[in-house]
XYZ file of C-alpha atoms in Angstrom:
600
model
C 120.012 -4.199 42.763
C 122.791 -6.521 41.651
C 126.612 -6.088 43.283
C 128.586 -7.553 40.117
C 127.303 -8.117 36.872
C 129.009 -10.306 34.156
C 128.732 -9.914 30.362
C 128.807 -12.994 28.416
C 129.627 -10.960 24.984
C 132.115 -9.132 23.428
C 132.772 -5.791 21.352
C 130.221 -2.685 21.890
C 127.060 -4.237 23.244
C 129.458 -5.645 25.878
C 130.705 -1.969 26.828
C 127.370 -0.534 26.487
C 125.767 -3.324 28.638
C 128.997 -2.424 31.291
C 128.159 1.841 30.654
C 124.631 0.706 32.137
C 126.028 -0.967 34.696
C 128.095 1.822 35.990
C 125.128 4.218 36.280
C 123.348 1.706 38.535
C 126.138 0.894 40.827
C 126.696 -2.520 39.216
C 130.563 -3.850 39.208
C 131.079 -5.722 35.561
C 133.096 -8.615 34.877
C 134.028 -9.518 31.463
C 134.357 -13.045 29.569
C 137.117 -13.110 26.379
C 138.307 -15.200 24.377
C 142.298 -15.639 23.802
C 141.757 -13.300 20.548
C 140.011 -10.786 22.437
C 142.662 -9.968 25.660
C 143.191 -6.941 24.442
C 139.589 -5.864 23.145
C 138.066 -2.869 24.021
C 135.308 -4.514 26.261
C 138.049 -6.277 28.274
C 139.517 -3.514 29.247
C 136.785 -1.182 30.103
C 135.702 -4.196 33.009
C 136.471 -3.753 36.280
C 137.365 -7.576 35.920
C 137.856 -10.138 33.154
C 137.949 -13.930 32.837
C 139.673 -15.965 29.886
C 136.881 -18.574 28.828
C 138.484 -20.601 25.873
C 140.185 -20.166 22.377
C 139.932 -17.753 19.153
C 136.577 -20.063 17.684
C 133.641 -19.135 19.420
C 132.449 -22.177 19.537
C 135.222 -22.687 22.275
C 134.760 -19.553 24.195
C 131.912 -17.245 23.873
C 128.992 -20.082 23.180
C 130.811 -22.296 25.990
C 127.961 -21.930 28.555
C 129.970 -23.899 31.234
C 132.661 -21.807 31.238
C 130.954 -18.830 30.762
C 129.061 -19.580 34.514
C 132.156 -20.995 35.698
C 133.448 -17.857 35.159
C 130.262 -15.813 36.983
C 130.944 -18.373 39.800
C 134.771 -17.488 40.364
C 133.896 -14.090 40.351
C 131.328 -13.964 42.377
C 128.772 -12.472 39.949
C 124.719 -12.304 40.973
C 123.726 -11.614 37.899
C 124.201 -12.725 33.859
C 123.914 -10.085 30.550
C 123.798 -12.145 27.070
C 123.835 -8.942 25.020
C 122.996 -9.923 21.569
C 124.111 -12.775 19.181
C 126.359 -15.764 20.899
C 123.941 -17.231 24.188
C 121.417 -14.347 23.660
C 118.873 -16.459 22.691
C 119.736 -20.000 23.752
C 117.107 -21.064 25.922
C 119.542 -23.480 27.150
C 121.852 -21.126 28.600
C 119.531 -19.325 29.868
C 118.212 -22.262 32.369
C 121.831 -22.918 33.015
C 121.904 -19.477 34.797
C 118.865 -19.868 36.007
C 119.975 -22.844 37.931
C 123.169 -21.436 39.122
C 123.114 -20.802 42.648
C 122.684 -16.708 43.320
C 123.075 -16.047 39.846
C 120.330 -14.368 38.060
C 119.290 -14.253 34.366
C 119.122 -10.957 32.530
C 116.524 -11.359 30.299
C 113.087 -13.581 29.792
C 112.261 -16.926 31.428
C 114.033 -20.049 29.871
C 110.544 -21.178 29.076
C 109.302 -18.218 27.324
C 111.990 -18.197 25.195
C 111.975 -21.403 24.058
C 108.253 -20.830 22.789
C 109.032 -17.552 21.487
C 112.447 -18.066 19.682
C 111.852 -21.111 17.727
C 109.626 -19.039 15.050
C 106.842 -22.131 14.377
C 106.024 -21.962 18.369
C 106.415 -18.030 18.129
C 103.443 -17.954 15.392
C 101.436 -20.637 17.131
C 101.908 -17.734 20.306
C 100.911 -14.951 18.393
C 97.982 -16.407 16.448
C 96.773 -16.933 19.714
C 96.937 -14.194 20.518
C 95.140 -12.537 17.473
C 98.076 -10.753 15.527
C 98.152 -11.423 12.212
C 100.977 -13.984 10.793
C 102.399 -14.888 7.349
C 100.762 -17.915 5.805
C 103.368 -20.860 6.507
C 103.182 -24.180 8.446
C 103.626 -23.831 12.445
C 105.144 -27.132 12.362
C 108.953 -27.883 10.953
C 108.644 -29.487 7.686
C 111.141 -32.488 7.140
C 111.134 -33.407 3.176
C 111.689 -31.460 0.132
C 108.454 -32.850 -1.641
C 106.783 -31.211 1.879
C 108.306 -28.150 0.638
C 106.898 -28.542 -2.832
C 103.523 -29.272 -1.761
C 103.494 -25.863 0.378
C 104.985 -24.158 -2.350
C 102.221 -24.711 -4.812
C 99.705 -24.098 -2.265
C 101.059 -20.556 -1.318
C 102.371 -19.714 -5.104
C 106.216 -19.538 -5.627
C 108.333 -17.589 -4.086
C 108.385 -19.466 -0.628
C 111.045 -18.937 2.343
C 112.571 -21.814 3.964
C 114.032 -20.742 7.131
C 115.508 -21.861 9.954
C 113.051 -22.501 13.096
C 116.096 -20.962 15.694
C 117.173 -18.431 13.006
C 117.473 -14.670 12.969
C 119.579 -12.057 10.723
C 118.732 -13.903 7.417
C 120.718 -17.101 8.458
C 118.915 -20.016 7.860
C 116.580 -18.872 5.231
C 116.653 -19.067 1.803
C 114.256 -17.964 -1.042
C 112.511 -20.644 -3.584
C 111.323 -19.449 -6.706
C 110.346 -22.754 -8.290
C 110.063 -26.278 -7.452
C 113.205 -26.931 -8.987
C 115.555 -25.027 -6.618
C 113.346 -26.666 -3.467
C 116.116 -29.484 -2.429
C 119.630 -27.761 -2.901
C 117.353 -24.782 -0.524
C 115.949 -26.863 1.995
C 119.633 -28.086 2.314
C 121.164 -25.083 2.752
C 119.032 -24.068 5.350
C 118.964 -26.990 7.360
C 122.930 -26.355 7.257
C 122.703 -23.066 8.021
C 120.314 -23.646 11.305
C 122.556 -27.120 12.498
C 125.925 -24.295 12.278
C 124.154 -21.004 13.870
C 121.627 -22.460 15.842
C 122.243 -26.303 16.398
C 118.839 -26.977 15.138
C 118.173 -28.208 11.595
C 114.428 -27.961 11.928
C 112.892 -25.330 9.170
C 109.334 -24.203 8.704
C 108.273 -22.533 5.320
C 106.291 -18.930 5.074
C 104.989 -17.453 1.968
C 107.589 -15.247 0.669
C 106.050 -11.488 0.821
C 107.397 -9.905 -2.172
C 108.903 -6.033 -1.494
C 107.887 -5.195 2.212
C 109.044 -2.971 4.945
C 110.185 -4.693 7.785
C 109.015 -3.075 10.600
C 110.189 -3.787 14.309
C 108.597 -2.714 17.804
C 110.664 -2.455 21.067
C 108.952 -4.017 23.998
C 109.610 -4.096 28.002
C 107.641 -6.081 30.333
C 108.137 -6.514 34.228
C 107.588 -9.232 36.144
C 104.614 -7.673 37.976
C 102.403 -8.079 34.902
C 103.396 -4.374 33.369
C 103.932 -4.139 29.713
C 105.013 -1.113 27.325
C 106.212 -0.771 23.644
C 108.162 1.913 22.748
C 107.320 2.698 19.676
C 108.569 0.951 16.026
C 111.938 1.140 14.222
C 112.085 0.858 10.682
C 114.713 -1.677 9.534
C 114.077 -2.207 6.387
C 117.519 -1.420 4.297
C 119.090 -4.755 4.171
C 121.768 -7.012 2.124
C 121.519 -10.475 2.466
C 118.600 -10.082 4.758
C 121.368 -8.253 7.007
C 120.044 -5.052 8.767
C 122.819 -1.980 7.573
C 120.343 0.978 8.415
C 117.985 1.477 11.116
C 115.992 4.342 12.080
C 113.146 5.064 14.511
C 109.963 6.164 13.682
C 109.298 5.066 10.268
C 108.986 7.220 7.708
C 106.657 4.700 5.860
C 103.567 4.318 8.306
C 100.233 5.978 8.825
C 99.413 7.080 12.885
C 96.570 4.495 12.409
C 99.081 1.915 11.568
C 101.969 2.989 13.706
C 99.335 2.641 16.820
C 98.259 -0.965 15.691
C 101.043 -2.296 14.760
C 102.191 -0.923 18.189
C 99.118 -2.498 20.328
C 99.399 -6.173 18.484
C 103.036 -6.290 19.846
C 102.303 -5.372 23.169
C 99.195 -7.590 23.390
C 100.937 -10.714 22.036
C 103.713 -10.561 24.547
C 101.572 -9.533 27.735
C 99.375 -13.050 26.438
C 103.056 -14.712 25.870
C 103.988 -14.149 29.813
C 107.117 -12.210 28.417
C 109.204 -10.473 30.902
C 112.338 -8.285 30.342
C 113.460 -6.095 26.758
C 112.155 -8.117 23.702
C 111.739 -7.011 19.774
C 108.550 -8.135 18.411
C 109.182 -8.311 13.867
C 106.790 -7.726 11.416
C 106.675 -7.228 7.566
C 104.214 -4.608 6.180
C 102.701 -4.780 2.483
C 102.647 -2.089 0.322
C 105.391 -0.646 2.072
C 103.711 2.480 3.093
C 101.612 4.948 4.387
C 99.322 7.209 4.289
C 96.615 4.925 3.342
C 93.931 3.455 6.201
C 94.851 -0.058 7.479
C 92.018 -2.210 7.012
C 88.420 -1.582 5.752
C 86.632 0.535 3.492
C 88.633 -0.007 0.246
C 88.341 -3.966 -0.058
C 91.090 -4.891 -2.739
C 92.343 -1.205 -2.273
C 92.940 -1.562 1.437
C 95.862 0.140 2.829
C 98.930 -1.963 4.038
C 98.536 -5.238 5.902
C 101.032 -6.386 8.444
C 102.024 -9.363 9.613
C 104.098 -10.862 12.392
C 107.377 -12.411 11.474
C 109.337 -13.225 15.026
C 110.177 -11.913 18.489
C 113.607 -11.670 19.643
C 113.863 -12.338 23.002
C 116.805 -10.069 23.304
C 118.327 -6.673 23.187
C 118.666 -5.403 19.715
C 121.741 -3.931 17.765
C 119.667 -0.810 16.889
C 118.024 -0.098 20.123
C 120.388 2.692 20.518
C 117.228 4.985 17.810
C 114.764 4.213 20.161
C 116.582 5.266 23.117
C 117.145 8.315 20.950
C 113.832 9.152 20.440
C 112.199 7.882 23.779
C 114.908 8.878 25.796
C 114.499 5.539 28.132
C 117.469 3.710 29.103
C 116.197 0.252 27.411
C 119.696 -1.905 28.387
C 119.653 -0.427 32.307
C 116.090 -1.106 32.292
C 116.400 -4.758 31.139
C 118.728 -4.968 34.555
C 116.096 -3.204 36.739
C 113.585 -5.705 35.233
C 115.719 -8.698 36.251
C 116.323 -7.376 39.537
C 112.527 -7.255 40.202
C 111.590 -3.395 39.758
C 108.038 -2.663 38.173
C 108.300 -0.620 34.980
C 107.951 3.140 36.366
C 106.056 4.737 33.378
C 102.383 4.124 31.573
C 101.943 3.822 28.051
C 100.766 7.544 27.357
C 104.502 8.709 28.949
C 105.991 6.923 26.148
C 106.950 10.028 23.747
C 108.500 10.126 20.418
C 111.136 12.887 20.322
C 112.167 13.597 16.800
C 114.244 11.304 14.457
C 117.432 8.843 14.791
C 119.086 6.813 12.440
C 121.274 4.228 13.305
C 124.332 3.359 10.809
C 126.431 0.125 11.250
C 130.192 0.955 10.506
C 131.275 -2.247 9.537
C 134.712 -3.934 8.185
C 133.403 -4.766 4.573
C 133.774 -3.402 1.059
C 130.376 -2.385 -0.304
C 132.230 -2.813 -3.822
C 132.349 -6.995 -3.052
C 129.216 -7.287 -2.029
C 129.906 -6.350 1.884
C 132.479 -9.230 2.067
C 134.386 -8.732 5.272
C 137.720 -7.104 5.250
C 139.486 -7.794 8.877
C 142.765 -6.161 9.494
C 144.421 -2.873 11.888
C 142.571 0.217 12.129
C 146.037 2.282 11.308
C 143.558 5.750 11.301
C 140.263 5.519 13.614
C 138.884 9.345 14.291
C 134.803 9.637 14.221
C 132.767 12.198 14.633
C 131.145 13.493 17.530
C 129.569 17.169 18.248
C 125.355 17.650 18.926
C 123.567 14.844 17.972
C 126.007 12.445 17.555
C 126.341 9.375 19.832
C 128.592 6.296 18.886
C 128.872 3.070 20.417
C 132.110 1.237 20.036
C 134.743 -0.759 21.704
C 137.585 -0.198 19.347
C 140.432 2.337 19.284
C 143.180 3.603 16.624
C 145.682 0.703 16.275
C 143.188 -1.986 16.991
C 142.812 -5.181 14.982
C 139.255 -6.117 13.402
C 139.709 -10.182 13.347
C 137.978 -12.169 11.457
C 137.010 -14.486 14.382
C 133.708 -12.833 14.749
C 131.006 -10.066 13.220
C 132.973 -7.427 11.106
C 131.035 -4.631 13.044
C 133.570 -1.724 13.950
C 131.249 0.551 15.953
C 127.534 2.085 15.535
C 126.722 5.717 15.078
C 123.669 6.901 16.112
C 122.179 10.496 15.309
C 119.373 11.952 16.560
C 117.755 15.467 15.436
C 114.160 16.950 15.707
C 113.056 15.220 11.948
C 114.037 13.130 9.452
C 114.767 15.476 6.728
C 117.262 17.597 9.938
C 118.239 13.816 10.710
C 119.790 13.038 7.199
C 121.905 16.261 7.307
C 123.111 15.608 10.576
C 124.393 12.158 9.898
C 125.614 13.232 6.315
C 128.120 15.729 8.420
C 128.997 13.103 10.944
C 129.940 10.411 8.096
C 131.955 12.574 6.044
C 134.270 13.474 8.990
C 134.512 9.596 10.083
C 137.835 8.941 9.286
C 139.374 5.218 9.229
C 142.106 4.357 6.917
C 143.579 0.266 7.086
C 139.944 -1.719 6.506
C 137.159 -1.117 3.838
C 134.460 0.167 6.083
C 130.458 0.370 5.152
C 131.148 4.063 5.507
C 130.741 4.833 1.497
C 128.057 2.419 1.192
C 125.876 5.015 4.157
C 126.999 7.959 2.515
C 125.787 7.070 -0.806
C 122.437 5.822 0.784
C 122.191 9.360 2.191
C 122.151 11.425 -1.025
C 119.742 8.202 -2.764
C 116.555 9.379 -3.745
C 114.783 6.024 -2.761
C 116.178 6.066 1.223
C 115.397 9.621 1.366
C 111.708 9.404 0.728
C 111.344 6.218 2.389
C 110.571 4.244 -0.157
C 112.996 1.386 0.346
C 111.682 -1.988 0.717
C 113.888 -5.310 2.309
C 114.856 -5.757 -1.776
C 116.111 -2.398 -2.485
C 120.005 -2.739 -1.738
C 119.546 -6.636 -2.972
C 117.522 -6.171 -6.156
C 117.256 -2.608 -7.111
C 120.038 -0.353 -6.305
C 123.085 -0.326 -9.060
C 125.955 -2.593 -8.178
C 127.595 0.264 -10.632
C 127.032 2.721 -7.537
C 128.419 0.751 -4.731
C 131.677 0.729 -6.877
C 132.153 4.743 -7.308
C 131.404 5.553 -3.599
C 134.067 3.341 -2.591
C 136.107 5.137 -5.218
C 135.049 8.159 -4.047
C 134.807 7.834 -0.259
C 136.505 4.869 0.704
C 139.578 3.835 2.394
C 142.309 1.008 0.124
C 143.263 0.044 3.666
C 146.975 -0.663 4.204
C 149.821 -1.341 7.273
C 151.915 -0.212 9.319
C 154.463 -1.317 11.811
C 154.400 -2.266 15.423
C 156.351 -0.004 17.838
C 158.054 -0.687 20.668
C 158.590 1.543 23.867
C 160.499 1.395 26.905
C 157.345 1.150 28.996
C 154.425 -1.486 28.221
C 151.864 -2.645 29.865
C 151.488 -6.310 29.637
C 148.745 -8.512 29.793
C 148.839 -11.778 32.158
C 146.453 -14.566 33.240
C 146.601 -16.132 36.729
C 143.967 -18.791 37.076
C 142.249 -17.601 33.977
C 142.096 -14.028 35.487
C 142.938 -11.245 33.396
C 145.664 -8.535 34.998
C 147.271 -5.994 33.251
C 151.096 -5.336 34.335
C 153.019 -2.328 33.428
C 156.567 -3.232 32.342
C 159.533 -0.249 32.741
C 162.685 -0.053 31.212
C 162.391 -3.833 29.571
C 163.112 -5.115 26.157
C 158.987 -6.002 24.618
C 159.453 -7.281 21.402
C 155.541 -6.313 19.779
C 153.477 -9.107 18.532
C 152.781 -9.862 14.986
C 149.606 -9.354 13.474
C 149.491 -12.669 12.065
C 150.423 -12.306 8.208
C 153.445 -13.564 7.141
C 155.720 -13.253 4.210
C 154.505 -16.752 2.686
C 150.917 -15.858 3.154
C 150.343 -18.663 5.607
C 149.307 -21.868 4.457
C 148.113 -23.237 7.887
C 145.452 -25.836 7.544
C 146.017 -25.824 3.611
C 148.426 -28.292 2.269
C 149.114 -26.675 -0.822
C 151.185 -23.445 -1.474
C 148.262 -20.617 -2.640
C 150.831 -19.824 -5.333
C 150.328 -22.473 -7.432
C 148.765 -22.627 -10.456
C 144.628 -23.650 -10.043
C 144.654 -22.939 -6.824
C 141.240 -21.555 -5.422
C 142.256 -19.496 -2.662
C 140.122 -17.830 0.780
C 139.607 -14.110 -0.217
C 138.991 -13.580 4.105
C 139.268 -15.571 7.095
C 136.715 -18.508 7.765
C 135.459 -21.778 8.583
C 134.620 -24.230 6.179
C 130.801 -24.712 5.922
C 131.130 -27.264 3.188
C 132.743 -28.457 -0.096
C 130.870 -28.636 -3.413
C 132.866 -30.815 -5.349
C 134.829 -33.952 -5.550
C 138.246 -34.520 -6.386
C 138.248 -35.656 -10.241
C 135.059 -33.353 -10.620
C 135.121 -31.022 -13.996
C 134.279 -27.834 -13.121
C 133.382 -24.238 -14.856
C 134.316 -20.705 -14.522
C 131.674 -19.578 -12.126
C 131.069 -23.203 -10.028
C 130.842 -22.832 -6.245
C 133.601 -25.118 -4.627
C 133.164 -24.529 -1.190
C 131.185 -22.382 1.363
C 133.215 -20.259 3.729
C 131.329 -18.498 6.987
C 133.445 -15.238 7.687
C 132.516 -12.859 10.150
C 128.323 -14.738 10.604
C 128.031 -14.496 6.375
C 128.136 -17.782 4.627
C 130.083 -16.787 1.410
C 130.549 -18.883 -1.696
C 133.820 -19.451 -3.118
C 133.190 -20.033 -6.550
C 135.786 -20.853 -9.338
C 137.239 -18.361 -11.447
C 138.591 -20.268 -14.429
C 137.541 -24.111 -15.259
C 139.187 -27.200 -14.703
C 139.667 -30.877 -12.965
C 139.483 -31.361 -9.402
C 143.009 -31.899 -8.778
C 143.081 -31.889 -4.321
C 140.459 -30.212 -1.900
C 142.863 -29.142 0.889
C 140.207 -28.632 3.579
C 137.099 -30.201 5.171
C 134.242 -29.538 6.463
C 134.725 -27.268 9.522
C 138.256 -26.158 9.259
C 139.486 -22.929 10.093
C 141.179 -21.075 7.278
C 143.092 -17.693 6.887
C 143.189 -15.032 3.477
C 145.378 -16.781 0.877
C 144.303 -20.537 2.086
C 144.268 -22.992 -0.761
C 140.797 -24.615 -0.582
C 140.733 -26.308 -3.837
C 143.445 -27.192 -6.910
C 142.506 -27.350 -10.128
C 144.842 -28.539 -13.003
């Protein structure tokens, strides 16, 4: 087993990747950024290492430092969590070339052929599991796209060949919106992924997505643990999660099951891995294939494999009661998976709810600021993993994600109860949290039987809804003041070493939290309260600008495009005008109350 163990993430994967550690015996070592020294993950480490500046960019996707870092602390051994270097085949042959350093997770090689999706369906057709009709080659020109779309039938998917989480893809309904599409996503992969390459599927129309957990040693043993259902999203963004699903047959639950495990044990994976599939029909009861020719029951198809842990793992640990996170660490430190197939059990029902800093009433747009109240549940059933405490500050650096609860209970009906209980006594007052948004999904008639599809939340559900259970359950946020004390602790680097130094008796004077009483116009040029001005409702970077300066535009034109918190969110014009000034460019960093454009 490993001595020291160093997690190149943040936030609660980071502490839950350290929690494993502990159990085994493992030391941890933490990377942060200088926004993160006094994060949650930082200071549950037994050590911690500054690696670079507030943009990730700088810090947590700097692979050098990030081993430099291992190096000076003497670390055997490399976590990526989830999101950030997860996935970056890249990194992971850095690490795999650092001397007495080991990789937590697949080969380098492996995941290069199973995270760029066109080699991942090439793998898997291979392998005999069905795939959605799309090119296993990236497709360069929009009259490519075209071509494809009229021989699959409109609505396609353009997506990203590195992406995950919705980025990178977007939907085509016609020819028409083919090259402002194929342009976005080829953005979208260059900014998340550094890869423009995109491949285009057939667009399956209302299906259940449908993921299985895998673990493979490096002795040849594979196991799945069952499937999660995943399928209430916005913006192609996971929100619910919850393990079994309530929408497939046993028939289909054990095929579904088998194609994962078969196409990964062909694939040479190794280590914790998520193999993604969409299911037709959504549901059920009905037998898979056979018998009923046009009346079959629900096809599925593979859609990717992430060669990663996942956010909701934490259901099927639930249900399974395996320890998938200190397992991925046993892997990597050469142990042979202890259990068969027939061990693997599925103990009653868990749902996994993100509790994250946006306003379901905007369309989930991010809402960073202090958590001034932060009390959540606990009691039987309840598990919650987090890295955040009362007081804390949800930047908008990174994701917007607060903390995940997790309940388990002997069924799903039992399950819904339970987590209805544990969400009406999670109390946080000073950010808009998801927390409405899950309660209202609770008492929905659609989530509650199952029925929900990937375009429920998107296409079906009233916007209308979203409003009143904000109303009714939701939190205006607000502020408070800093205090000061007579005893601190403060925080100091030596070397790029993290110590923490209590102070007695000395005059502290607390930090700000960054807003001022001008708003802040760094990076903008122009004062936000002029007249015309378009303005950054959150903190962001600049993906791109829309228009030009002399441009006319309309009530309801997009300007700009502003990632906050991994969402790429137009900015779009409330009132009509001429291009007067475009304060930023492409790339800049802006805060809430920016001028991005003037009109006049």
């Amino acid at each position: 087993m490993f001595e020291k163990l160093l997690v190149a993430n943040r936030g609660e994967i980071a502490v839950r990747v350290m929690a494993a550690c502990e159990e085994l015996g493992v030391e941890t070592v933490a990377v942060y950024s200088d926004a993160d020294r006094h994060a949650g993950h930082v200071e549950y480490a037994d050590e911690a290492y500054n690696v670079g500046p507030a943009p990730a960019a700088e810090s947590y996707l700097d692979g050098e430092a990030i081993v430099g870092a291992a190096e000076r602390a003497g670390a055997d051994a490399i976590h990526p969590g989830y999101g950030f270097l997860a996935e970056n085949a890249d990194f992971a042959r850095r690490v795999e070339a650092a001397d007495g350093i080991t990789w937590v997770g697949p080969e380098s090689g492996t995941m290069e052929r199973l995270g760029e999706k066109t080699k991942a369906r090439t793998v898997m057709s291979e392998a005999g599991v069905p795939v959605v009709p799309g090119t296993n080659e990236p497709v360069e020109s929009a009259d490519a796209v075209r071509e494809l779309g009229e021989e699959y039938g409109y609505p396609i998917a353009i997506k990203a060949e590195g992406g995950g989480g919705g980025r990178g893809m977007k939907i085509v309904q016609e020819a028409g919106e083919v090259d402002d599409a194929l342009d976005a996503a080829k953005r979208e992969g260059e900014a998340y992924f550094d890869n423009d390459a995109v491949y285009v599927e057939k667009y399956l129309d209302s299906p259940k997505h449908i993921e299985v957990q895998v673990l493979a040693d490096e002795h040849g043993t594979v196991r799945h643990l069952g499937e999660r259902d995943c399928s209430l999203q916005r913006r192609h963004q996971k929100v619910i999660e919850e393990a079994p699903s309530p929408a497939l047959s046993a028939e289909l639950r054990e095929e579904i099951g088998e194609a994962a495990r078969r196409g990964v044990g062909e694939a040479g994976y190794t280590n914790a891995g998520t193999v993604e599939f969409l299911v037709e029909d959504g549901g059920a009861s009905e037998t898979h294939r056979g018998g009923g020719g046009e009346a079959a029951g629900p096809q599925f198809y593979f859609m990717e494999v992430n060669t990663r842990i996942q956010v909701e793992h934490t259901v099927t640990e639930a249900v399974t009661g395996i320890d998938i996170v200190a397992w991925q660490i046993r892997v990597a430190a050469g142990e042979t998976l202890d259990f068969e197939q027939d061990d693997v059990e599925i103990d009653g029902h868990a749902i996994e709810f993100r509790i994250n800093a946006e306003n379901p009433a905007a369309e989930f747009a991010p809402t960073p600021g202090p958590l001034e109240t932060y009390d959540p549940p606990s009691s039987v059933g309840v598990r919650l993993d987090h890295a955040v405490a009362q007081g804390d500050e949800i930047g908008g650096d990174y994701d917007s994600m607060i903390g995940k609860l997790i309940v388990h209970a002997p069924d799903r009906e039992r399950c819904v109860r339970r987590s209805a209980r544990a969400l009406k006594h999670f109390d946080v007052e000073g950010v808009h949290t998801t927390i409405p948004f899950h309660r209202l999904m609770l008492a929905d008639a659609t989530f509650r039987g199952g029925d929900h599809t990937t375009k429920y939340l998107d296409e079906e559900l009233d916007p209308e809804r979203l409003s009143e259970a904000v109303d009714r359950w939701g939190s205006d946020g607000g502020s408070r003041a800093p205090s000061t004390t007579s005893a601190q602790t403060l925080t100091v680097e030596v070397d790029g070493r993290r110590f923490d130094v209590l102070v007695e008796d000395g005059l502290v004077e607390a930090a700000s939290g960054g807003d001022s009483a001008d708003g802040g116009s760094e990076g903008s040029g122009v004062s936000a309260a002029e007249a015309g001005a378009i303005t950054a409702e959150m903190q962001g970077t600049i993906l791109s600008t829309e228009v030009e300066v002399g441009e006319t535009v309309s009530a309801g034109d997009v300007v700009c495009v502003l990632e906050a918190m991994k969402m790429e969110n137009d900015v779009i014009a409330a009132s009509g005008g001429i291009v007067a000034e475009i304060a930023v460019s492409e790339g800049d960093s802006v805060d809430m109350g920016d001028t991005l454009v003037l009109l006049e």
